[in-house]
């Protein structure tokens, strides 16, 4: 199958993410993949034969209710929703949004889904639920939330699990040309699926790249980020590579971030902008992000590995600072033409769940507006060197302590969703700590 026409890509991009897909499949379609993002943003679901599609389009697919609580190895994280006492009953994933072609698989299309139980109720540990609530709250306040995401990842050799390149060529067009046999299809195929890729470039380490998504309504933006991660991994395999969104796969190289660009819109205009600068409403949203940034850390950095990114002068922030067009801060304000005025939150790790991350950040910003908060004075230069800002957790243990005590996170994510996130993080921490590392063997085994 060749890439779809521009008109189809535009139709997919502008489609309602919650509308039911058509019951009639496009000509030549023989399979539909129905998926939903789990706790870690991994797409899970089933592939459906074309003959079964009319029934699935109406009733959905059945999955046991543990899949939202699986860790990255597909092991069940204990939680109060899906436990043995319930018997692990089915939940149902109902197709929603448009049918999207998978251009590299002839006759295969896909659609995302929404989860419900056997009574038709939303599933409380579905990561999309907190984002739905956050968007609804923004709309009740008269705003449409627009989000643009930037995701970094590594392209690795499957045999060595290391980059094939030896030198960093950040933004290098020669390196970009070398990567084009992989990144070109990624951009074109994802565009054909209705995922709005703006650009790609080599990043700040050998084998590391960044792909930017065009801003759009928050629900669609989260879908696009989940699809980007899932489809990039598939496409990399087509080219004999591993795509890894792991936060810090190599201690000597740059970590991979998940930057979010926030703006609120009303009546077709950017509500954050006044003469090309961040206005009072935008500053209040910024203040909400700033005040909650530390306690939100677990949502954007869910593994012990993710906190290895958080070092000074690594393009990953270490405190809740802000400034205009400054990459040493945690919250970077971009000004210019009114439509472009926005707030970039820079601390998220590339392996974070996009639905949960957007939900928590939007809720924090809206709280700043409701409370009429003002941000602290901006950084004047090197924010890494300023001691006056609230530090961000440098370890997952500290992030867990803040999350346990956070009334804000319980309200933003819901009790059961936060419980699941915390339990998984505690298990990941225990797994990593319960190891004797090669470094310890090398340093201590013979010397001691």
Short mmCIF file of C-alpha atoms in Angstrom, two decimals:
data_model
loop_
_atom_site.label_atom_id
_atom_site.label_comp_id
_atom_site.label_asym_id
_atom_site.label_seq_id
_atom_site.Cartn_x
_atom_site.Cartn_y
_atom_site.Cartn_z
CA UNK A 1 0.00 0.00 0.00
CA UNK A 2 1.31 3.44 -0.86
CA UNK A 3 0.97 6.50 1.39
CA UNK A 4 -2.54 7.92 1.36
CA UNK A 5 -3.55 11.15 -0.33
CA UNK A 6 -3.25 14.50 1.40
CA UNK A 7 -7.03 14.79 1.57
CA UNK A 8 -7.29 11.56 3.58
CA UNK A 9 -4.46 12.60 5.90
CA UNK A 10 -6.15 15.95 6.50
CA UNK A 11 -9.50 14.25 7.13
CA UNK A 12 -7.89 11.94 9.68
CA UNK A 13 -6.16 14.86 11.38
CA UNK A 14 -9.40 16.82 11.71
CA UNK A 15 -11.57 13.86 12.73
CA UNK A 16 -13.36 13.78 16.08
CA UNK A 17 -11.23 11.53 18.33
CA UNK A 18 -14.34 10.26 20.11
CA UNK A 19 -16.63 9.69 17.10
CA UNK A 20 -17.38 6.05 16.25
CA UNK A 21 -15.49 4.80 13.20
CA UNK A 22 -17.40 3.71 10.08
CA UNK A 23 -18.84 0.20 10.10
CA UNK A 24 -17.85 -0.27 6.47
CA UNK A 25 -14.15 -0.80 5.85
CA UNK A 26 -12.25 0.79 2.97
CA UNK A 27 -11.91 -1.29 -0.17
CA UNK A 28 -9.15 -3.89 0.14
CA UNK A 29 -9.05 -3.82 3.96
CA UNK A 30 -8.75 -7.28 5.49
CA UNK A 31 -7.62 -6.48 9.07
CA UNK A 32 -8.22 -3.79 11.68
CA UNK A 33 -5.97 -3.31 14.72
CA UNK A 34 -7.95 -1.98 17.70
CA UNK A 35 -5.72 -0.56 20.42
CA UNK A 36 -5.57 1.49 23.58
CA UNK A 37 -2.64 2.81 25.63
CA UNK A 38 -1.90 1.08 28.93
CA UNK A 39 -0.38 2.52 32.12
CA UNK A 40 2.99 2.98 30.41
CA UNK A 41 1.60 4.27 27.12
CA UNK A 42 2.15 0.93 25.36
CA UNK A 43 -0.52 0.21 22.74
CA UNK A 44 -2.35 -3.02 23.50
CA UNK A 45 -5.36 -4.61 21.82
CA UNK A 46 -6.29 -7.11 19.13
CA UNK A 47 -6.31 -7.49 15.36
CA UNK A 48 -9.75 -8.09 13.90
CA UNK A 49 -10.65 -9.79 10.62
CA UNK A 50 -12.64 -7.69 8.17
CA UNK A 51 -15.56 -10.14 8.34
CA UNK A 52 -15.84 -9.50 12.09
CA UNK A 53 -15.47 -5.71 11.90
CA UNK A 54 -19.19 -4.73 11.80
CA UNK A 55 -19.73 -6.46 15.14
CA UNK A 56 -16.54 -5.04 16.67
CA UNK A 57 -17.39 -1.52 15.48
CA UNK A 58 -20.61 -1.72 17.50
CA UNK A 59 -19.65 -3.80 20.54
CA UNK A 60 -15.88 -3.58 20.79
CA UNK A 61 -13.31 -6.20 21.68
CA UNK A 62 -13.06 -8.01 25.01
CA UNK A 63 -9.84 -8.03 27.00
CA UNK A 64 -9.29 -9.17 30.57
CA UNK A 65 -9.29 -6.22 32.93
CA UNK A 66 -5.64 -6.58 33.93
CA UNK A 67 -4.06 -5.11 30.81
CA UNK A 68 -4.24 -1.49 31.99
CA UNK A 69 -2.21 -2.50 35.04
CA UNK A 70 0.50 -4.50 33.29
CA UNK A 71 4.08 -3.33 33.74
CA UNK A 72 6.53 -3.15 30.84
CA UNK A 73 7.15 -6.91 31.08
CA UNK A 74 3.37 -7.62 30.99
CA UNK A 75 3.34 -8.61 34.66
CA UNK A 76 0.31 -7.51 36.71
CA UNK A 77 0.86 -4.60 39.08
CA UNK A 78 -1.34 -5.21 42.15
CA UNK A 79 -4.22 -2.76 42.38
CA UNK A 80 -7.73 -2.45 43.78
CA UNK A 81 -9.47 -2.60 40.40
CA UNK A 82 -8.10 -5.72 38.71
CA UNK A 83 -7.26 -8.34 41.33
CA UNK A 84 -7.79 -12.08 41.79
CA UNK A 85 -10.76 -11.49 44.07
CA UNK A 86 -12.66 -10.09 41.07
CA UNK A 87 -11.80 -13.07 38.88
CA UNK A 88 -10.17 -10.88 36.21
CA UNK A 89 -13.36 -10.28 34.22
CA UNK A 90 -13.52 -8.79 30.74
CA UNK A 91 -13.56 -5.14 29.95
CA UNK A 92 -14.45 -3.87 26.51
CA UNK A 93 -12.56 -1.59 24.15
CA UNK A 94 -15.00 0.22 21.87
CA UNK A 95 -13.48 1.61 18.65
CA UNK A 96 -13.43 5.40 18.48
CA UNK A 97 -12.06 8.03 16.17
CA UNK A 98 -11.14 7.48 12.56
CA UNK A 99 -9.89 4.38 10.83
CA UNK A 100 -6.23 4.98 10.04
CA UNK A 101 -4.27 3.15 7.33
CA UNK A 102 -1.08 1.35 8.26
CA UNK A 103 0.73 2.20 5.02
CA UNK A 104 3.51 -0.38 5.40
CA UNK A 105 0.97 -3.25 5.81
CA UNK A 106 -1.27 -3.60 2.78
CA UNK A 107 -4.92 -3.98 3.73
CA UNK A 108 -4.36 -3.28 7.44
CA UNK A 109 -6.04 -0.35 9.19
CA UNK A 110 -6.20 0.63 12.83
CA UNK A 111 -8.32 2.58 15.27
CA UNK A 112 -7.92 3.57 18.89
CA UNK A 113 -10.53 2.64 21.48
CA UNK A 114 -12.22 3.68 24.69
CA UNK A 115 -12.52 1.27 27.60
CA UNK A 116 -15.65 0.40 29.55
CA UNK A 117 -16.79 -2.35 31.90
CA UNK A 118 -19.65 -4.76 31.27
CA UNK A 119 -22.15 -2.15 32.50
CA UNK A 120 -20.82 0.49 30.13
CA UNK A 121 -19.03 2.48 32.87
CA UNK A 122 -15.62 4.09 32.27
CA UNK A 123 -12.64 2.15 33.64
CA UNK A 124 -11.01 4.14 36.48
CA UNK A 125 -7.49 2.92 35.63
CA UNK A 126 -7.79 3.85 31.96
CA UNK A 127 -5.13 6.60 31.58
CA UNK A 128 -7.37 8.47 29.16
CA UNK A 129 -9.98 9.18 31.83
CA UNK A 130 -8.01 11.85 33.75
CA UNK A 131 -7.32 13.66 30.47
CA UNK A 132 -11.00 13.58 29.51
CA UNK A 133 -11.82 15.19 32.87
CA UNK A 134 -9.09 17.83 32.50
CA UNK A 135 -10.27 18.78 29.01
CA UNK A 136 -13.88 18.93 30.20
CA UNK A 137 -12.88 21.23 33.06
CA UNK A 138 -11.04 23.52 30.67
CA UNK A 139 -14.09 23.65 28.39
CA UNK A 140 -16.30 24.50 31.35
CA UNK A 141 -13.98 27.46 31.94
CA UNK A 142 -14.37 28.45 28.28
CA UNK A 143 -11.04 27.14 26.95
CA UNK A 144 -9.81 24.61 24.40
CA UNK A 145 -6.46 23.14 25.45
CA UNK A 146 -3.88 22.93 22.66
CA UNK A 147 -0.79 20.78 23.13
CA UNK A 148 2.29 20.25 20.98
CA UNK A 149 4.66 17.41 21.88
CA UNK A 150 8.34 16.78 21.20
CA UNK A 151 9.66 13.26 21.68
CA UNK A 152 13.25 12.04 21.64
CA UNK A 153 14.32 8.43 21.11
CA UNK A 154 17.28 6.28 20.11
CA UNK A 155 17.71 4.15 17.00
CA UNK A 156 19.82 1.15 18.01
CA UNK A 157 21.42 -1.93 16.50
CA UNK A 158 19.44 -5.01 17.66
CA UNK A 159 22.61 -7.09 18.13
CA UNK A 160 24.56 -4.62 20.26
CA UNK A 161 21.69 -2.50 21.60
CA UNK A 162 23.99 0.46 20.98
CA UNK A 163 23.91 3.27 18.42
CA UNK A 164 25.56 2.40 15.13
CA UNK A 165 26.94 5.96 14.94
CA UNK A 166 30.02 6.86 16.95
CA UNK A 167 29.80 10.66 16.85
CA UNK A 168 27.13 13.11 17.90
CA UNK A 169 25.94 15.34 15.05
CA UNK A 170 23.13 17.33 16.66
CA UNK A 171 21.05 19.01 13.91
CA UNK A 172 23.61 17.80 11.36
CA UNK A 173 22.06 17.66 7.90
CA UNK A 174 24.63 15.10 6.76
CA UNK A 175 23.58 12.79 9.61
CA UNK A 176 19.93 13.59 8.86
CA UNK A 177 20.48 12.41 5.29
CA UNK A 178 22.03 9.19 6.59
CA UNK A 179 18.98 8.63 8.79
CA UNK A 180 16.48 9.57 6.08
CA UNK A 181 15.89 5.94 4.96
CA UNK A 182 14.37 5.45 8.43
CA UNK A 183 13.09 8.88 9.44
CA UNK A 184 11.65 9.69 6.00
CA UNK A 185 9.18 6.77 6.10
CA UNK A 186 8.41 7.57 9.74
CA UNK A 187 7.37 11.11 8.83
CA UNK A 188 5.47 10.15 5.66
CA UNK A 189 3.72 7.08 7.03
CA UNK A 190 2.64 8.79 10.24
CA UNK A 191 1.34 11.77 8.24
CA UNK A 192 -0.67 9.30 6.15
CA UNK A 193 -2.13 7.96 9.41
CA UNK A 194 -3.24 11.46 10.40
CA UNK A 195 -0.42 11.98 12.92
CA UNK A 196 0.87 15.53 12.21
CA UNK A 197 4.66 15.32 12.10
CA UNK A 198 6.28 18.74 11.72
CA UNK A 199 9.94 17.82 11.59
CA UNK A 200 12.70 15.45 12.67
CA UNK A 201 16.38 15.94 13.42
CA UNK A 202 19.45 14.21 14.89
CA UNK A 203 19.68 15.02 18.58
CA UNK A 204 22.33 15.49 21.25
CA UNK A 205 23.83 11.97 21.16
CA UNK A 206 24.90 9.34 18.62
CA UNK A 207 21.79 7.50 17.42
CA UNK A 208 19.38 9.89 19.13
CA UNK A 209 16.68 11.70 17.15
CA UNK A 210 13.75 13.97 17.87
CA UNK A 211 10.36 14.10 16.19
CA UNK A 212 8.02 17.06 16.72
CA UNK A 213 4.24 16.82 16.57
CA UNK A 214 2.19 19.82 15.49
CA UNK A 215 0.07 21.30 18.25
CA UNK A 216 -3.63 20.47 18.39
CA UNK A 217 -6.50 19.72 20.80
CA UNK A 218 -5.22 17.88 23.86
CA UNK A 219 -7.14 14.62 23.37
CA UNK A 220 -5.96 14.30 19.79
CA UNK A 221 -2.43 15.33 20.81
CA UNK A 222 -2.26 12.50 23.36
CA UNK A 223 -3.53 10.03 20.75
CA UNK A 224 -0.90 11.27 18.31
CA UNK A 225 1.90 10.87 20.87
CA UNK A 226 0.78 7.32 21.70
CA UNK A 227 0.55 6.44 18.00
CA UNK A 228 3.95 8.00 17.33
CA UNK A 229 5.64 5.86 19.97
CA UNK A 230 3.87 2.67 18.94
CA UNK A 231 4.31 3.10 15.21
CA UNK A 232 7.93 4.30 15.35
CA UNK A 233 8.87 1.06 17.11
CA UNK A 234 7.16 -0.94 14.36
CA UNK A 235 8.75 1.08 11.57
CA UNK A 236 12.24 0.87 13.07
CA UNK A 237 11.94 -2.92 13.06
CA UNK A 238 11.14 -2.75 9.36
CA UNK A 239 14.59 -1.19 8.90
CA UNK A 240 16.50 -3.58 11.15
CA UNK A 241 16.69 -1.22 14.14
CA UNK A 242 15.31 -0.91 17.65
CA UNK A 243 13.58 2.36 18.51
CA UNK A 244 13.88 2.99 22.24
CA UNK A 245 12.04 5.70 24.17
CA UNK A 246 13.78 4.64 27.39
CA UNK A 247 14.57 7.76 29.39
CA UNK A 248 18.32 7.23 29.90
CA UNK A 249 19.66 4.15 28.11
CA UNK A 250 23.30 5.30 28.22
CA UNK A 251 24.80 7.10 31.18
CA UNK A 252 27.41 8.80 28.99
CA UNK A 253 24.88 10.13 26.48
CA UNK A 254 21.89 12.44 26.55
CA UNK A 255 18.59 11.19 27.97
CA UNK A 256 15.36 11.27 25.98
CA UNK A 257 12.73 13.85 26.90
CA UNK A 258 9.03 14.44 26.32
CA UNK A 259 8.46 18.20 26.10
CA UNK A 260 4.91 19.58 26.19
CA UNK A 261 3.93 22.95 24.67
CA UNK A 262 0.76 24.33 26.29
CA UNK A 263 -1.67 27.02 25.22
CA UNK A 264 -5.34 27.73 25.86
CA UNK A 265 -7.60 28.97 23.07
CA UNK A 266 -10.95 30.77 23.10
CA UNK A 267 -13.05 31.75 20.08
CA UNK A 268 -10.25 30.77 17.74
CA UNK A 269 -7.63 32.95 19.44
CA UNK A 270 -4.71 32.13 21.71
CA UNK A 271 -5.89 33.13 25.18
CA UNK A 272 -2.28 33.24 26.45
CA UNK A 273 -1.18 35.97 24.03
CA UNK A 274 -1.21 39.74 24.17
CA UNK A 275 0.85 41.60 21.57
CA UNK A 276 3.03 38.55 21.13
CA UNK A 277 3.80 38.12 24.81
CA UNK A 278 2.51 35.89 27.61
CA UNK A 279 -0.41 37.66 29.26
CA UNK A 280 -1.86 37.52 32.79
CA UNK A 281 -3.91 34.38 32.03
CA UNK A 282 -0.83 32.65 30.67
CA UNK A 283 1.19 33.66 33.71
CA UNK A 284 -1.44 32.19 36.02
CA UNK A 285 -1.35 28.90 34.07
CA UNK A 286 2.46 29.03 34.28
CA UNK A 287 2.24 29.58 38.05
CA UNK A 288 0.05 26.49 38.42
CA UNK A 289 2.58 24.39 36.53
CA UNK A 290 5.41 25.83 38.59
CA UNK A 291 3.77 25.19 41.97
CA UNK A 292 2.89 21.57 41.15
CA UNK A 293 5.92 20.65 39.09
CA UNK A 294 7.81 18.76 41.81
CA UNK A 295 4.83 16.74 43.04
CA UNK A 296 3.91 15.85 39.42
CA UNK A 297 7.35 14.40 38.82
CA UNK A 298 6.25 10.76 39.16
CA UNK A 299 3.76 11.20 36.31
CA UNK A 300 6.43 12.33 33.87
CA UNK A 301 9.28 10.14 35.17
CA UNK A 302 7.88 6.77 36.20
CA UNK A 303 11.02 4.62 36.53
CA UNK A 304 14.26 4.82 38.54
CA UNK A 305 16.09 5.11 35.22
CA UNK A 306 14.22 8.32 34.30
CA UNK A 307 15.85 10.20 37.19
CA UNK A 308 19.31 9.56 35.73
CA UNK A 309 18.36 12.28 33.20
CA UNK A 310 18.02 14.90 35.88
CA UNK A 311 21.51 16.35 35.98
CA UNK A 312 22.68 19.96 35.53
CA UNK A 313 23.62 21.05 32.01
CA UNK A 314 21.95 18.09 30.29
CA UNK A 315 18.97 20.00 28.82
CA UNK A 316 16.88 18.33 31.51
CA UNK A 317 15.74 20.74 34.25
CA UNK A 318 16.57 20.22 37.91
CA UNK A 319 14.22 22.85 39.37
CA UNK A 320 10.87 24.54 38.80
CA UNK A 321 12.32 27.67 37.23
CA UNK A 322 10.95 29.60 34.26
CA UNK A 323 12.13 32.18 31.75
CA UNK A 324 11.50 33.35 28.22
CA UNK A 325 13.33 31.25 25.58
CA UNK A 326 15.79 29.70 28.03
CA UNK A 327 16.62 25.99 27.89
CA UNK A 328 18.16 25.81 31.37
CA UNK A 329 14.73 26.23 33.01
CA UNK A 330 11.93 23.78 33.71
CA UNK A 331 9.26 25.99 32.12
CA UNK A 332 10.28 27.79 28.95
CA UNK A 333 8.00 30.53 27.66
CA UNK A 334 8.01 31.06 23.89
CA UNK A 335 6.81 34.42 22.61
CA UNK A 336 6.43 35.96 19.14
CA UNK A 337 3.34 36.08 16.96
CA UNK A 338 0.17 35.64 19.03
CA UNK A 339 -0.66 32.11 17.76
CA UNK A 340 2.83 30.92 18.74
CA UNK A 341 2.82 32.13 22.38
CA UNK A 342 3.01 29.08 24.63
CA UNK A 343 4.59 27.43 27.69
CA UNK A 344 6.96 24.51 27.21
CA UNK A 345 7.26 22.11 30.17
CA UNK A 346 10.59 20.35 29.78
CA UNK A 347 11.02 17.74 32.53
CA UNK A 348 8.99 14.77 31.21
CA UNK A 349 10.78 11.59 30.12
CA UNK A 350 10.11 10.09 26.69
CA UNK A 351 8.69 6.89 28.19
CA UNK A 352 5.94 8.66 30.19
CA UNK A 353 2.26 8.00 29.47
CA UNK A 354 1.08 10.93 27.30
CA UNK A 355 -2.51 10.87 28.63
CA UNK A 356 -1.50 11.01 32.29
CA UNK A 357 1.25 13.55 31.68
CA UNK A 358 -1.05 15.92 29.79
CA UNK A 359 -3.85 15.46 32.32
CA UNK A 360 -1.71 16.36 35.33
CA UNK A 361 -0.11 19.34 33.59
CA UNK A 362 -3.43 20.75 32.36
CA UNK A 363 -5.00 20.36 35.80
CA UNK A 364 -2.05 22.18 37.37
CA UNK A 365 -2.29 25.06 34.90
CA UNK A 366 -6.05 25.40 35.33
CA UNK A 367 -5.64 25.47 39.09
CA UNK A 368 -3.24 28.39 38.67
CA UNK A 369 -5.93 30.26 36.72
CA UNK A 370 -8.66 29.45 39.25
CA UNK A 371 -6.48 30.61 42.15
CA UNK A 372 -5.17 33.69 40.35
CA UNK A 373 -1.56 32.74 41.10
CA UNK A 374 1.48 34.61 39.84
CA UNK A 375 4.72 32.78 38.98
CA UNK A 376 7.95 33.48 40.78
CA UNK A 377 10.29 35.98 39.12
CA UNK A 378 11.88 34.50 35.98
CA UNK A 379 15.43 33.27 35.80
CA UNK A 380 17.82 35.83 34.38
CA UNK A 381 20.29 33.35 32.89
CA UNK A 382 21.64 30.01 34.09
CA UNK A 383 18.78 28.43 36.04
CA UNK A 384 20.93 25.42 36.95
CA UNK A 385 23.06 27.73 39.08
CA UNK A 386 20.13 29.40 40.89
CA UNK A 387 19.34 28.05 44.35
CA UNK A 388 16.08 29.95 44.90
CA UNK A 389 13.83 27.59 42.90
CA UNK A 390 12.02 24.51 44.19
CA UNK A 391 14.19 21.52 43.27
CA UNK A 392 12.68 18.69 41.28
CA UNK A 393 13.07 15.18 42.71
CA UNK A 394 16.47 13.72 41.89
CA UNK A 395 15.33 10.15 42.58
CA UNK A 396 12.18 8.13 42.22
CA UNK A 397 12.15 7.62 45.99
CA UNK A 398 11.75 11.38 46.46
CA UNK A 399 9.14 11.54 43.70
CA UNK A 400 7.19 8.76 45.42
CA UNK A 401 7.28 10.61 48.73
CA UNK A 402 5.81 13.70 47.11
CA UNK A 403 3.21 11.73 45.17
CA UNK A 404 2.03 9.88 48.28
CA UNK A 405 1.33 13.21 49.99
CA UNK A 406 -0.17 15.00 47.00
CA UNK A 407 -3.83 15.90 47.29
CA UNK A 408 -3.47 17.54 43.89
CA UNK A 409 -2.48 14.28 42.16
CA UNK A 410 -5.31 12.37 43.81
CA UNK A 411 -7.76 14.92 42.46
CA UNK A 412 -6.14 15.15 39.04
CA UNK A 413 -5.66 11.43 38.36
CA UNK A 414 -8.22 9.80 40.64
CA UNK A 415 -7.53 7.61 43.67
CA UNK A 416 -7.23 4.28 41.85
CA UNK A 417 -5.14 5.66 38.99
CA UNK A 418 -2.66 7.26 41.39
CA UNK A 419 -2.57 4.10 43.52
CA UNK A 420 -1.64 2.06 40.45
CA UNK A 421 1.03 4.53 39.32
CA UNK A 422 2.61 4.60 42.77
CA UNK A 423 2.53 0.81 43.19
CA UNK A 424 4.17 0.25 39.83
CA UNK A 425 6.90 2.80 40.62
CA UNK A 426 7.58 1.18 44.00
CA UNK A 427 7.92 -2.21 42.32
CA UNK A 428 10.25 -0.79 39.67
CA UNK A 429 12.39 0.79 42.39
CA UNK A 430 12.55 -2.50 44.32
CA UNK A 431 13.47 -4.40 41.16
CA UNK A 432 16.35 -2.06 40.34
CA UNK A 433 17.63 -1.85 43.92
CA UNK A 434 17.55 -5.65 44.32
CA UNK A 435 20.54 -6.05 41.99
CA UNK A 436 24.29 -6.34 42.24
CA UNK A 437 25.46 -4.26 39.30
CA UNK A 438 28.47 -4.93 37.03
CA UNK A 439 30.03 -1.73 38.35
CA UNK A 440 29.91 -3.08 41.91
CA UNK A 441 31.49 -6.37 40.84
CA UNK A 442 34.22 -4.55 38.92
CA UNK A 443 35.08 -2.20 41.80
CA UNK A 444 34.67 -4.36 44.88
CA UNK A 445 34.85 -8.11 44.16
CA UNK A 446 38.65 -8.47 44.14
CA UNK A 447 39.61 -5.26 45.91
CA UNK A 448 37.67 -5.96 49.10
#
